[in-house]
Amino acid sequence: MLQFHEQILTDLLQEDSNGGLVILSSGLSLPSLISSLLLLHSPSQGTLLLLSPSLPLKSHILHLLHQSDPSSQPPAEITADLPAPSRHSLYSSGGAFFVTPRILIVDLLMSRVPTSNVAGIIIPHAHSLTETSTEAFIVRVLKSTNRDAYVRAFSDKPHSMVSGFAKAERIMKCLYMKKLHLWPRFQVYVCEELEKDPPVVVDIRVPLSKHMAGIQKAIIEVMDACLKEMRKTNKVDVEDLTVENGLFKSFDEIVRRQLDPIWHTLGKKTKQLVSDLKTLRKLLDYLVRYDAVSFLKYLDTLRVSESFRSVWIFAESSYKIFELAKKRVYRFVRSDGANVSGNSKHTTRKKRKLNGEESNTESATAGSSSTNSSGSILLEEVLEEAPKWKVLRDILVEIEEEKKKEVLFRKEHLLEGEEPDGGIVLVACKDERSCMHLEDCITKSPQKVMREEWEKYLLSKVELREAQTRYKKKPKDPKGYGILDGVVPVTPAQNAEASGINKLEHEALLAAASEIRNLAKRDSSQDNLEHNVTEGSAKGKKQRSGKGRGNSKNSPNRNDTSQKNDNPSDPGSVGDGPTDEFNQETTSNNCEEVLQQNNRVADETGPKTNNGSPPLHFYALESDQPIIDIMKPSVIIVYHPDMTFVRQIEVYKASNPSKKLKVYFLFYEESTEVQKFEASIRRENGAFESLIRQKSLMMIPVDQDGHCVGLNPSLEPQASSLQNSITRKAGGRKEVEKQMQIIVDMREFMSSLPNVLHQKGMRIIPVTLEVGDYILSPLICVERKSIQDLFSSFASGRLYHQVETMVRYYRIPVLLIEFSQDRSFSFQSSSDIGDDVTPTNIMSKLSLLVLHFPRLRIIWSRSLHATAEIFFTLKANQDEPDETKAMRVGVPSEEGVVENDVRAENYNTSAVEFLRRLPGVTDSNYRAIMDGCKSLAELALLPVEQLAELMGGQKAAHTLRDFLDAKYPTLL
Amino acid sequence: SSSYGGQSRNAILVSHRQKGNPLLKHIRNVRWAYADIVCDYLLGQSSCALYLSLRYHLLHTDYLYYRIRELQKNFKLRVVLCHVDVEDVVKPLLEVTKTALLHDCTLLCAWSLEECGRYLETIKVYENKPADIIQGQMDTDYLSRLSHALTTVRHVNKTDVVTLGSTFGSLSHIMDASMEDLARCPGIGERKVKRLYDTFHEPFKRVI
C-alpha cells in the first residue's frame, strides 16, 4: 500500500452510506485497494458482498490478502452449488464473500438475502455497467430494503468511462452514489510518490527489418484505403476515423457505436470494411509479435478463409504484404538461363543439397514440361529472425556481465552483506505464445526455432494444398486469384507465364515439404547421425548464404554496411557479402551502439556461458498475474511495451524503495508499436480530463436524509413497495392492487429485460425453464430473441426446435423479436431484399417458420421498455402463471431434476451445444451420451462399440467416429 | 376457400378492396388476380393475409379488429401484414400486437412496400416447402460441419477452424490437445485457448 492508496481509501470511507465511485489510472493497483477494503471489513458491520471480479483480479486480490495475513481465511465464494439454506446463512454471517451478479439477483428476488445484514457491496468493474445491467438491478433491490448499505464501485479503465453521454454520471445515479473520486497518474500525490525514486530505465529502439517495415507500410496503406472507402459511405463521422485510432481495439467500438443504429441497413461492403479493418489491425499486431514463419502461416490461413469475402485482399498493397511476408521466409531461384544471376546463386546458396536437389529438380522438371518457357525453380530459405531477438540476447549477456562485475566488486571490497536480492530477470511479453518462443530462442538458438517453425509450416502447407484443390475447385472464377500465389492481374500473356512459375514454386514448396516429411519418417538410430550432419552443414551454409541478403534485414542498426547492399532486389550485386566473423563483429558492435549507456566491451564470442547466468523468467502480460510481487525481479525487460505494466512496475518500485530495479524497454523504432503505446497514454489522459470536466458539472439528486434518490425517482417508490411488503410507506398510499407476476428463466438474467420489468413494478419469479424464457400466464409462453440471436438461431435450427416445444406445451406460444433501442428498427437494408425469393434471406426463413407453426404469435418490439409495456398489456386479462407448473413443462425425466436447482449452472453449455452439432448426434441421443461419458475429450477417445451403445445404433456411432477421426481436410 | 380452381391455384388472390394499393406493384415473382374474398390476400388453401398500414391504423384504430372478426375461423394461418410507415411506432405497434395476438393472428412487420410484397410472395411460394432450411441442416461437407461445431465455442472464427484443423489433423486430436498446443496456434489467444480447453475437458454436467 502506498500513501496515495491510503488517501483513496480515506476519501472513500468518509462517505458512509452512499459509497462512491473511484476511477484510477490502469496499473495503479486496483487489487491492493480492494484487498485493503476487505481487510478493513469487520463482521460486526454486516456482510460484505464483492460482485465477482474478473479471474486475474480475483487471484490478485487473494494473493494480496494472503500476503498481508497468511493466517486469515480468504473470502468464500457463494456459488449456485450451495443449497439455498446454507446460502442464506452465509448472507447473514457478516463475512466477506465473492458472488456473481446472477446468483445475487436471483437470491434477492427470492428473498433469500437478509438485506438488513448486508453492510455493502463492492463492484470492481464500474466501466462495464449500464442503467439496465444486473448490478444496477441488485443495487436498486438492495437499497429498497436497506437504505444504509453502501455501494463502492471501482474502475481502472477511464477511457471506457467516457464513452457515451455522461456515462459516469448515469452509472453513479443507478448505483445511488454521490461522490466521484478521480485518481489519474498525473495526480500530484501519485506523481510525487511514483517519481520519488524511479527505477533505472534503458530505452532501446530496435529498427524494423526492411521487409517488416515494408509490410507495416503496406498494411497501413491498406488500412488507409479501407478508411477512405468507409468515409465514402457517408455513414460515419469522419473525425474519429484515423489510422492512429485504427490501432486500438476501441476503434471497433467507435465505429460500431456510430454504425449500430443503422447496422441492418448497411450494405455488405460496409460491413466487410469494418471487419477488414479489424483483421488488418490484428495483422499489424502480429507483425511485431510473431516470427516470420508464423506470420506467413497466419496470412496463409487468412487467405484460405477470407479470400472470397474480403475487399482488402485484392488491393494493390495487400499484394505487397503477402509478397514481403513470403520474402521473409523463403524465395525461389531459377536454375535455368532465364535468370542469369539466379543460376549462379543456386549453386552457391542452396542449402538442401543432398536429397533436396534430386527431388527439387525432379519435380521441377516435371512441372516445366507443361510450361516449357520456364526452367526449374529452387527453394531457398531466408527465415528472417525478429530483430528484437538479437537485442534481447545481447541484453541478457550484458546483464550477466554486470552481475559478474558486481560479484567481483563485492569480493574485491570484501563486502559481505546480503546477496543482491534474487536477481531474477523478468521478460514481459504480450502473450503465452511469445513467451514460449522467446524461451526457445534463448535456450536453443533462434535459428533452430525458425527452422522448427519452418518445417511445421511446410508440413501444413501440403495439407492446405490438398484442402484447396479439393474444396476450392468451384470458385476458380477470376475472383479466386490468390494473391499469395503470385498471380497478379497483369496482361494475359504475362499472366500465363506467371502462373506457370507459380505452379513451379508450389511444386518446389511441396518437394521441400515432402522431404522434411521423409526425414521425419526415417528411422532414428542410424539415420540420425546422417541427419544431424546434413542439418549441421545446412546450418553452416545458411549462415553464410544468409549474409548477402540476411544482413541487410537482420542486424539491427546497420550503418556502414548498408550502402554496400542497398540493392537487394538484384541479388547479383549482393554476392560479396561480409564474412561470418565480420558479421558477428558488426552486429555486436551495433548493439553496443544501442546500449551506449554501458561502456562495456562487447564479448566477441556472442553465445553466453551458462554458469552464473541470472535466473530468467518469462511472463505473458495477457495472463495478468501479480507477477512482479511474486518474483521480485531486479531486472525487467519489457519486450512488448504496455502502459498498464509500466505503471505496475512503478507501483512496485515505489512500494519497495530499497530494491534496485533496472528496466529495459524494447521498442521497434518507427513502428506502430511505439505509436500505440504513446497513444494509449494520451488517450487515458484525455479520458481523465473529460471526467474532471464532467465531475464539475455533475448533478446528483439527493433526498432530505442525504440519500441518493437514484435514476428515475418517479418509479422508485412503486418499485420498492412492490419488492417486499414494506410498511413504512408514508402518506397513506392506496393498497396496490394485486401485483403482476412473470416467471423468468434463470438464463435470462444475463439480459436486462428482467431488470426493466421489475422497474415497471412486476414481480419477477426466477426459475429454471426448459421451455420458453418468460411465462406471462398459464397460456402465454414467450421466447425472446434479439436480432443477432434470431439470425444465429435460425441458422443453427435452435429456433425451430424451441418453437416446436413451445407449440407443444402452450396455447399461445410467442416469439418476441426484440430490437435494440439504439439500433435501427428494421430487419435489413433494402439492398438485401433482392429480386427473388431466396432461401437464405431472413424473411424467407421467418415466412417458413410461420407457415409451419401457424399458431405461433410474433411480437415485434422496438426496445426493452416497449417489451415491458407489451407484457403488461398482454397480461391484463390473464391469470397469473404457476411457477411449479411452468418448471415441469418439457423436462424430460421427472426424477433427477431438483427444485431450486439452477440448471444453467450445472451444464457446460458450450460443450453441450458442441456435442449436439456433431454428426450422428440427435435430439434423442445426446442426453444418453452425456450420461455415458464425462466430457468431449473423453468422447473423442471412445471406441465405436461403446459409442453405438450410448447412441443407440451402429450407424450413428460410425458417423460420429468417422467424423472425429477424419483426416483434416477430407470429405466424409 | 378452395373453390378457386385452375390457374388461380398458383396465384395470389387479391381482394377488390386492395385495388390501388401500391403494394401490388411489388408482387412480381408470383402471379396474382382479383377475386371476391373476405381477406385481403389469399395465399394458399388455408392461409390468408390482412394488410395494415400503421398510418391508417392511427386514424382508424378499430379497423383491424373488425377485419379480423370478418375472417371467422376459415383459415389456419392468418397473417396481419403490418407496414411500419410511421416514425413513432411504440404505441400503435403495441395496439396492433395486442389485437393480433389475442385474436389468433400472426403479425409480420415490414418496413417498405417491397418488403410487404416479398412476404406475400414468399408465403405463397413456400406453401408446400419442407422446413429443412430452418432446421439447422447445413452443408454436409467436412469443413463446414467442422466449423459449425467448433464455432459454438465463443469467439472461435472460421480462420481459427482452419488453423486448428491444419495443426492437429483431425477433430479428435483437436479435442485432445493440451492448452500449450492450442496456445501455439497463431491467432488463438489466451482466452480462446481457455474456452476451447474448457469446452473439451470440463464435464458436460458440472459436479455438484
Coordinates of C-alpha atoms in Angstrom, one line a residue, chain A residues 279-659:
Chain A
T279 CA -8.3 -8.1 -39.4
L280 CA -5.7 -5.5 -40.5
R281 CA -5.3 -4.2 -37.0
K282 CA -4.6 -7.8 -35.9
L283 CA -2.0 -8.2 -38.7
L284 CA -0.2 -5.1 -37.5
D285 CA 0.0 -6.5 -34.1
Y286 CA 1.1 -9.9 -35.2
L287 CA 3.8 -8.5 -37.4
V288 CA 5.8 -7.4 -34.4
R289 CA 4.7 -10.3 -32.2
Y290 CA 5.0 -13.4 -34.4
D291 CA 8.1 -14.7 -36.0
A292 CA 8.3 -14.5 -39.8
V293 CA 7.1 -18.1 -40.4
S294 CA 4.1 -17.9 -38.1
F295 CA 3.2 -14.6 -39.6
L296 CA 3.2 -16.1 -43.1
K297 CA 1.3 -19.0 -41.9
Y298 CA -1.4 -16.7 -40.4
L299 CA -1.6 -14.9 -43.7
D300 CA -2.0 -18.1 -45.5
T301 CA -4.9 -19.2 -43.3
L302 CA -6.4 -15.8 -43.7
R303 CA -6.3 -16.1 -47.4
V304 CA -7.9 -19.5 -47.3
S305 CA -10.7 -18.5 -45.0
E306 CA -11.3 -14.9 -46.1
S307 CA -10.3 -14.6 -49.7
F308 CA -13.8 -14.8 -51.1
R309 CA -15.3 -12.1 -48.9
S310 CA -12.6 -9.6 -48.1
V311 CA -12.1 -6.5 -50.1
W312 CA -8.7 -5.7 -49.0
I313 CA -7.1 -8.9 -50.1
F314 CA -7.4 -7.7 -53.6
A315 CA -5.9 -4.3 -53.1
E316 CA -2.6 -3.5 -54.6
S317 CA -0.8 -3.0 -51.3
S318 CA -2.0 -6.3 -49.9
Y319 CA -0.1 -8.0 -52.7
K320 CA 2.9 -6.4 -51.2
I321 CA 2.1 -7.7 -47.7
F322 CA 1.9 -11.2 -48.9
E323 CA 4.9 -10.9 -51.1
L324 CA 7.1 -9.4 -48.4
A325 CA 5.9 -11.8 -45.8
K326 CA 6.9 -14.6 -48.2
K327 CA 10.3 -13.0 -48.7
R328 CA 11.0 -13.0 -45.0
V329 CA 10.7 -16.8 -45.1
Y330 CA 11.9 -18.1 -48.4
R331 CA 12.4 -17.3 -52.0
F332 CA 12.7 -19.0 -55.3
V333 CA 15.7 -19.1 -57.6
R334 CA 15.5 -20.3 -61.1
S335 CA 18.1 -22.7 -62.3
D336 CA 17.9 -22.2 -66.0
G337 CA 19.3 -19.5 -68.1
A338 CA 16.3 -17.3 -67.9
N339 CA 17.6 -15.7 -64.8
V340 CA 21.3 -15.5 -65.1
S341 CA 22.0 -14.3 -61.6
G342 CA 19.7 -16.9 -60.2
N343 CA 21.8 -19.6 -61.8
S344 CA 25.0 -18.8 -60.1
K345 CA 23.1 -18.2 -56.9
H346 CA 21.6 -21.6 -56.6
T347 CA 24.9 -23.4 -56.7
T348 CA 26.4 -21.2 -54.0
R349 CA 23.4 -20.7 -51.9
K350 CA 21.2 -23.7 -51.9
K351 CA 21.2 -25.5 -48.6
R352 CA 19.2 -28.6 -49.2
K353 CA 21.9 -30.1 -51.3
L354 CA 21.8 -33.7 -50.5
N355 CA 18.4 -35.3 -51.2
G356 CA 16.8 -31.9 -51.7
E357 CA 18.3 -31.4 -55.1
E358 CA 17.1 -34.6 -56.5
S359 CA 13.5 -34.1 -55.5
N360 CA 13.5 -30.5 -56.3
T361 CA 14.8 -30.8 -59.8
E362 CA 12.8 -33.8 -60.4
S363 CA 9.5 -32.2 -59.6
A364 CA 10.5 -29.0 -61.2
T365 CA 11.3 -30.6 -64.5
A366 CA 8.0 -32.5 -64.3
G367 CA 6.3 -29.1 -63.9
S368 CA 8.3 -27.5 -66.6
S369 CA 7.2 -29.9 -69.2
S370 CA 3.8 -28.3 -69.2
T371 CA 5.2 -24.8 -69.4
N372 CA 8.4 -25.1 -71.3
S373 CA 9.3 -21.5 -71.2
S374 CA 10.4 -21.5 -67.6
G375 CA 13.0 -23.7 -66.1
S376 CA 13.2 -25.4 -62.8
I377 CA 12.8 -23.4 -59.6
L378 CA 14.6 -23.9 -56.4
L379 CA 13.6 -23.1 -52.9
E380 CA 15.8 -21.0 -50.9
E381 CA 15.2 -20.4 -47.2
V382 CA 15.6 -17.0 -45.8
L383 CA 14.0 -17.4 -42.3
E384 CA 14.4 -13.9 -41.1
E385 CA 14.7 -13.6 -37.4
A386 CA 12.8 -10.9 -35.4
P387 CA 15.3 -8.1 -34.8
K388 CA 14.3 -7.9 -31.2
W389 CA 15.5 -11.5 -30.6
K390 CA 19.1 -10.5 -31.2
V391 CA 18.8 -7.4 -29.0
L392 CA 17.2 -9.5 -26.2
R393 CA 20.1 -11.9 -26.2
D394 CA 22.5 -9.1 -26.1
I395 CA 20.8 -7.5 -23.2
L396 CA 21.0 -10.8 -21.3
V397 CA 24.7 -11.0 -22.0
E398 CA 25.1 -7.5 -20.7
I399 CA 23.1 -8.2 -17.6
E400 CA 25.2 -11.3 -16.9
E401 CA 28.4 -9.2 -17.3
E402 CA 27.2 -6.7 -14.9
K403 CA 26.3 -9.4 -12.4
K404 CA 29.8 -10.8 -12.7
K405 CA 31.3 -7.4 -12.2
E406 CA 29.2 -6.7 -9.2
V407 CA 30.2 -10.0 -7.7
L408 CA 33.8 -9.2 -8.4
F409 CA 33.4 -5.8 -6.9
R410 CA 31.9 -7.2 -3.8
K411 CA 34.8 -9.7 -3.5
E412 CA 37.4 -7.0 -4.0
H413 CA 35.9 -4.7 -1.4
L414 CA 35.2 -7.6 0.9
L415 CA 31.6 -6.6 1.0
E416 CA 29.9 -9.5 2.8
G417 CA 26.4 -8.3 3.4
E418 CA 23.4 -9.9 1.8
E419 CA 23.3 -11.2 -1.7
P420 CA 21.7 -8.9 -4.2
D421 CA 18.1 -9.8 -4.0
G422 CA 17.1 -12.7 -6.1
G423 CA 18.4 -11.2 -9.2
I424 CA 15.6 -12.6 -11.2
V425 CA 15.3 -11.3 -14.8
L426 CA 11.8 -10.9 -15.9
V427 CA 10.9 -10.8 -19.5
A428 CA 7.4 -9.5 -20.1
C429 CA 5.8 -10.1 -23.4
K430 CA 2.3 -9.9 -24.7
D431 CA 1.1 -13.5 -24.8
E432 CA 2.0 -17.0 -23.8
R433 CA 3.0 -17.9 -27.3
S434 CA 5.7 -15.2 -27.5
C435 CA 6.9 -16.4 -24.1
M436 CA 7.4 -19.9 -25.3
H437 CA 9.1 -18.7 -28.5
L438 CA 11.5 -16.4 -26.6
E439 CA 12.3 -19.1 -24.2
D440 CA 13.1 -21.4 -27.0
C441 CA 15.2 -18.7 -28.6
I442 CA 17.3 -18.3 -25.5
T443 CA 17.6 -21.9 -24.5
K444 CA 18.1 -23.2 -28.0
S445 CA 19.1 -20.9 -30.8
P446 CA 17.0 -18.5 -32.8
Q447 CA 17.9 -20.4 -36.0
K448 CA 16.6 -23.6 -34.5
V449 CA 13.4 -22.1 -33.5
M450 CA 12.9 -20.7 -37.0
R451 CA 13.8 -24.0 -38.5
E452 CA 11.2 -25.8 -36.4
E453 CA 8.6 -23.4 -37.4
W454 CA 9.5 -23.6 -41.0
E455 CA 9.3 -27.4 -41.0
K456 CA 5.9 -27.3 -39.4
Y457 CA 4.9 -24.7 -41.9
L458 CA 5.9 -26.8 -44.8
L459 CA 4.1 -29.8 -43.5
S460 CA 0.9 -27.9 -43.0
K461 CA 1.4 -26.4 -46.4
V462 CA 1.0 -29.8 -48.0
E463 CA -2.3 -30.4 -46.2
L464 CA -3.5 -26.9 -47.1
R465 CA -2.8 -27.5 -50.7
E466 CA -4.8 -30.7 -50.6
A467 CA -7.6 -28.8 -49.0
Q468 CA -7.6 -26.2 -51.6
T469 CA -7.5 -28.4 -54.6
R470 CA -10.3 -30.4 -53.1
Y471 CA -12.5 -27.6 -51.9
K472 CA -11.8 -24.6 -53.9
K473 CA -12.5 -26.3 -57.2
K474 CA -15.7 -24.4 -57.8
P475 CA -14.6 -20.9 -57.1
K476 CA -12.0 -20.9 -59.9
D477 CA -13.5 -17.8 -61.3
P478 CA -11.4 -14.6 -61.6
K479 CA -12.1 -13.8 -58.0
G480 CA -10.1 -16.8 -56.9
Y481 CA -6.8 -15.2 -57.7
G482 CA -4.8 -15.9 -54.6
I483 CA -2.5 -13.0 -54.1
L484 CA -0.1 -15.3 -52.3
D485 CA 0.1 -17.4 -55.4
G486 CA 1.8 -14.6 -57.0
V487 CA -0.9 -14.3 -59.7
V488 CA -1.2 -10.6 -60.2
P489 CA -3.8 -9.4 -62.6
V490 CA -1.5 -8.3 -65.4
T491 CA -1.6 -8.7 -69.1
P492 CA -2.8 -12.1 -70.2
A493 CA 0.4 -13.1 -71.8
Q494 CA 2.5 -12.4 -68.7
N495 CA -0.2 -13.9 -66.7
A496 CA 0.1 -17.3 -68.3
E497 CA 3.8 -17.3 -67.6
A498 CA 3.4 -16.1 -64.1
S499 CA 1.0 -18.9 -63.3
G500 CA 3.5 -21.3 -64.8
I501 CA 6.2 -20.1 -62.5
N502 CA 3.7 -20.1 -59.7
K503 CA 3.0 -23.7 -60.3
L504 CA 6.7 -24.5 -60.2
E505 CA 7.0 -22.6 -57.0
H506 CA 4.4 -24.7 -55.4
E507 CA 6.0 -27.8 -56.5
A508 CA 9.3 -26.7 -55.1
L509 CA 7.5 -26.0 -51.8
L510 CA 5.8 -29.3 -51.8
A511 CA 9.0 -31.0 -52.6
A512 CA 10.7 -29.4 -49.7
A513 CA 7.8 -30.4 -47.5
S514 CA 7.8 -34.0 -48.6
E515 CA 11.5 -34.1 -48.0
I516 CA 11.0 -33.0 -44.4
R517 CA 8.3 -35.5 -44.0
N518 CA 10.6 -38.2 -45.3
L519 CA 13.3 -37.1 -42.9
A520 CA 10.9 -37.2 -40.0
K521 CA 9.7 -40.6 -41.1
R522 CA 13.1 -42.1 -41.5
D523 CA 14.0 -44.2 -38.5
S524 CA 16.2 -42.7 -35.9
S525 CA 19.2 -44.8 -35.0
Q526 CA 21.4 -44.8 -38.0
D527 CA 19.9 -42.1 -39.9
N528 CA 20.0 -39.8 -37.0
L529 CA 23.7 -39.3 -37.4
E530 CA 23.5 -38.5 -41.1
H531 CA 20.5 -36.3 -40.5
N532 CA 22.4 -34.3 -38.0
V533 CA 25.3 -33.9 -40.3
T534 CA 23.1 -32.7 -43.1
E535 CA 21.4 -30.3 -40.8
G536 CA 24.7 -29.1 -39.4
S537 CA 26.1 -28.4 -42.8
A538 CA 22.9 -26.8 -43.9
K539 CA 23.1 -24.5 -41.0
G540 CA 26.6 -23.6 -41.7
K541 CA 25.7 -22.8 -45.2
K542 CA 22.7 -20.9 -44.3
Q543 CA 24.7 -18.6 -42.1
R544 CA 27.0 -17.8 -44.9
S545 CA 24.3 -17.5 -47.5
G546 CA 22.1 -15.5 -45.3
K547 CA 24.8 -12.9 -45.3
G548 CA 24.2 -11.2 -48.5
R549 CA 20.5 -10.6 -48.1
G550 CA 20.0 -11.5 -44.5
N551 CA 22.4 -9.0 -43.3
S552 CA 20.5 -6.1 -44.8
K553 CA 17.5 -7.1 -42.8
N554 CA 18.6 -9.0 -39.8
S555 CA 21.1 -7.0 -38.0
P556 CA 19.7 -4.0 -36.1
N557 CA 21.0 -0.6 -36.7
R558 CA 23.3 -1.2 -39.6
N559 CA 25.1 1.9 -40.5
D560 CA 28.1 1.5 -42.7
T561 CA 27.4 -1.8 -44.4
S562 CA 24.1 -0.7 -45.7
Q563 CA 25.3 1.2 -48.6
K564 CA 27.0 -1.9 -49.9
N565 CA 23.9 -3.9 -50.2
D566 CA 21.3 -1.3 -50.7
N567 CA 20.1 -3.0 -53.9
P568 CA 18.8 -6.3 -52.7
S569 CA 16.3 -6.6 -55.5
D570 CA 19.2 -7.5 -57.7
P571 CA 20.7 -10.4 -55.8
G572 CA 23.8 -10.5 -58.1
S573 CA 25.2 -7.3 -56.6
V574 CA 25.0 -8.7 -53.1
G575 CA 27.3 -11.6 -53.8
D576 CA 30.2 -10.2 -52.0
G577 CA 28.7 -10.2 -48.5
P578 CA 30.9 -9.8 -45.5
T579 CA 32.3 -12.9 -43.9
D580 CA 31.0 -14.7 -40.9
E581 CA 33.3 -13.2 -38.4
F582 CA 32.9 -9.8 -39.8
N583 CA 29.2 -10.0 -39.5
Q584 CA 29.4 -11.1 -35.9
E585 CA 31.6 -8.3 -35.1
T586 CA 29.4 -5.7 -36.7
T587 CA 26.3 -6.9 -35.0
S588 CA 27.8 -6.9 -31.6
N589 CA 29.2 -3.5 -32.3
N590 CA 25.8 -2.4 -33.3
C591 CA 24.4 -3.5 -30.1
E592 CA 26.9 -1.6 -28.3
E593 CA 25.8 1.5 -30.0
V594 CA 22.3 0.7 -29.0
L595 CA 23.3 0.2 -25.4
Q596 CA 25.5 3.1 -25.2
Q597 CA 24.9 3.6 -21.6
N598 CA 27.3 0.9 -20.7
N599 CA 30.8 1.3 -21.7
R600 CA 31.3 -2.4 -21.7
V601 CA 33.3 -4.1 -24.4
A602 CA 31.3 -6.4 -26.5
D603 CA 32.0 -10.0 -26.0
E604 CA 33.5 -11.4 -29.2
T605 CA 32.1 -14.9 -28.7
G606 CA 28.5 -14.0 -28.7
P607 CA 27.0 -17.1 -27.1
K608 CA 26.7 -16.7 -23.4
T609 CA 28.2 -19.0 -20.8
N610 CA 25.7 -20.8 -18.7
N611 CA 27.3 -20.7 -15.3
G612 CA 26.2 -17.8 -13.2
S613 CA 23.7 -16.5 -15.6
P614 CA 20.8 -14.9 -13.8
P615 CA 17.5 -16.8 -13.5
L616 CA 15.3 -15.9 -16.3
H617 CA 11.5 -15.8 -16.1
F618 CA 9.1 -15.2 -18.9
Y619 CA 5.8 -13.6 -18.3
A620 CA 2.8 -13.1 -20.5
L621 CA 1.0 -9.8 -20.0
E622 CA -2.2 -11.3 -21.1
S623 CA -2.3 -13.7 -18.2
D624 CA -2.4 -10.7 -15.8
Q625 CA -0.9 -12.3 -12.7
P626 CA 0.7 -10.3 -9.9
I627 CA 4.0 -11.5 -11.2
I628 CA 6.2 -8.6 -10.1
D629 CA 5.1 -9.0 -6.5
I630 CA 5.8 -12.7 -6.5
M631 CA 9.1 -12.8 -8.4
K632 CA 10.6 -9.6 -7.1
P633 CA 12.8 -9.3 -10.1
S634 CA 15.8 -7.0 -10.2
V635 CA 15.8 -6.6 -13.9
I636 CA 12.7 -6.3 -16.1
I637 CA 12.8 -6.5 -19.8
V638 CA 9.7 -5.2 -21.3
Y639 CA 9.6 -7.0 -24.6
H640 CA 6.2 -5.7 -25.7
P641 CA 5.6 -2.3 -24.2
D642 CA 2.3 -1.9 -22.3
M643 CA 1.1 1.0 -20.3
T644 CA -0.6 -0.9 -17.5
F645 CA 2.5 -3.0 -17.0
V646 CA 4.7 0.1 -16.8
R647 CA 2.5 1.5 -14.1
Q648 CA 2.7 -1.8 -12.2
I649 CA 6.4 -1.5 -12.3
E650 CA 6.3 2.0 -11.0
V651 CA 4.0 1.0 -8.1
Y652 CA 6.2 -2.0 -7.3
K653 CA 9.3 0.2 -7.2
A654 CA 7.6 2.8 -5.1
S655 CA 6.4 0.2 -2.6
N656 CA 9.8 -1.4 -2.5
P657 CA 12.1 1.6 -2.4
S658 CA 15.1 -0.3 -1.1
K659 CA 15.2 -2.7 -4.0

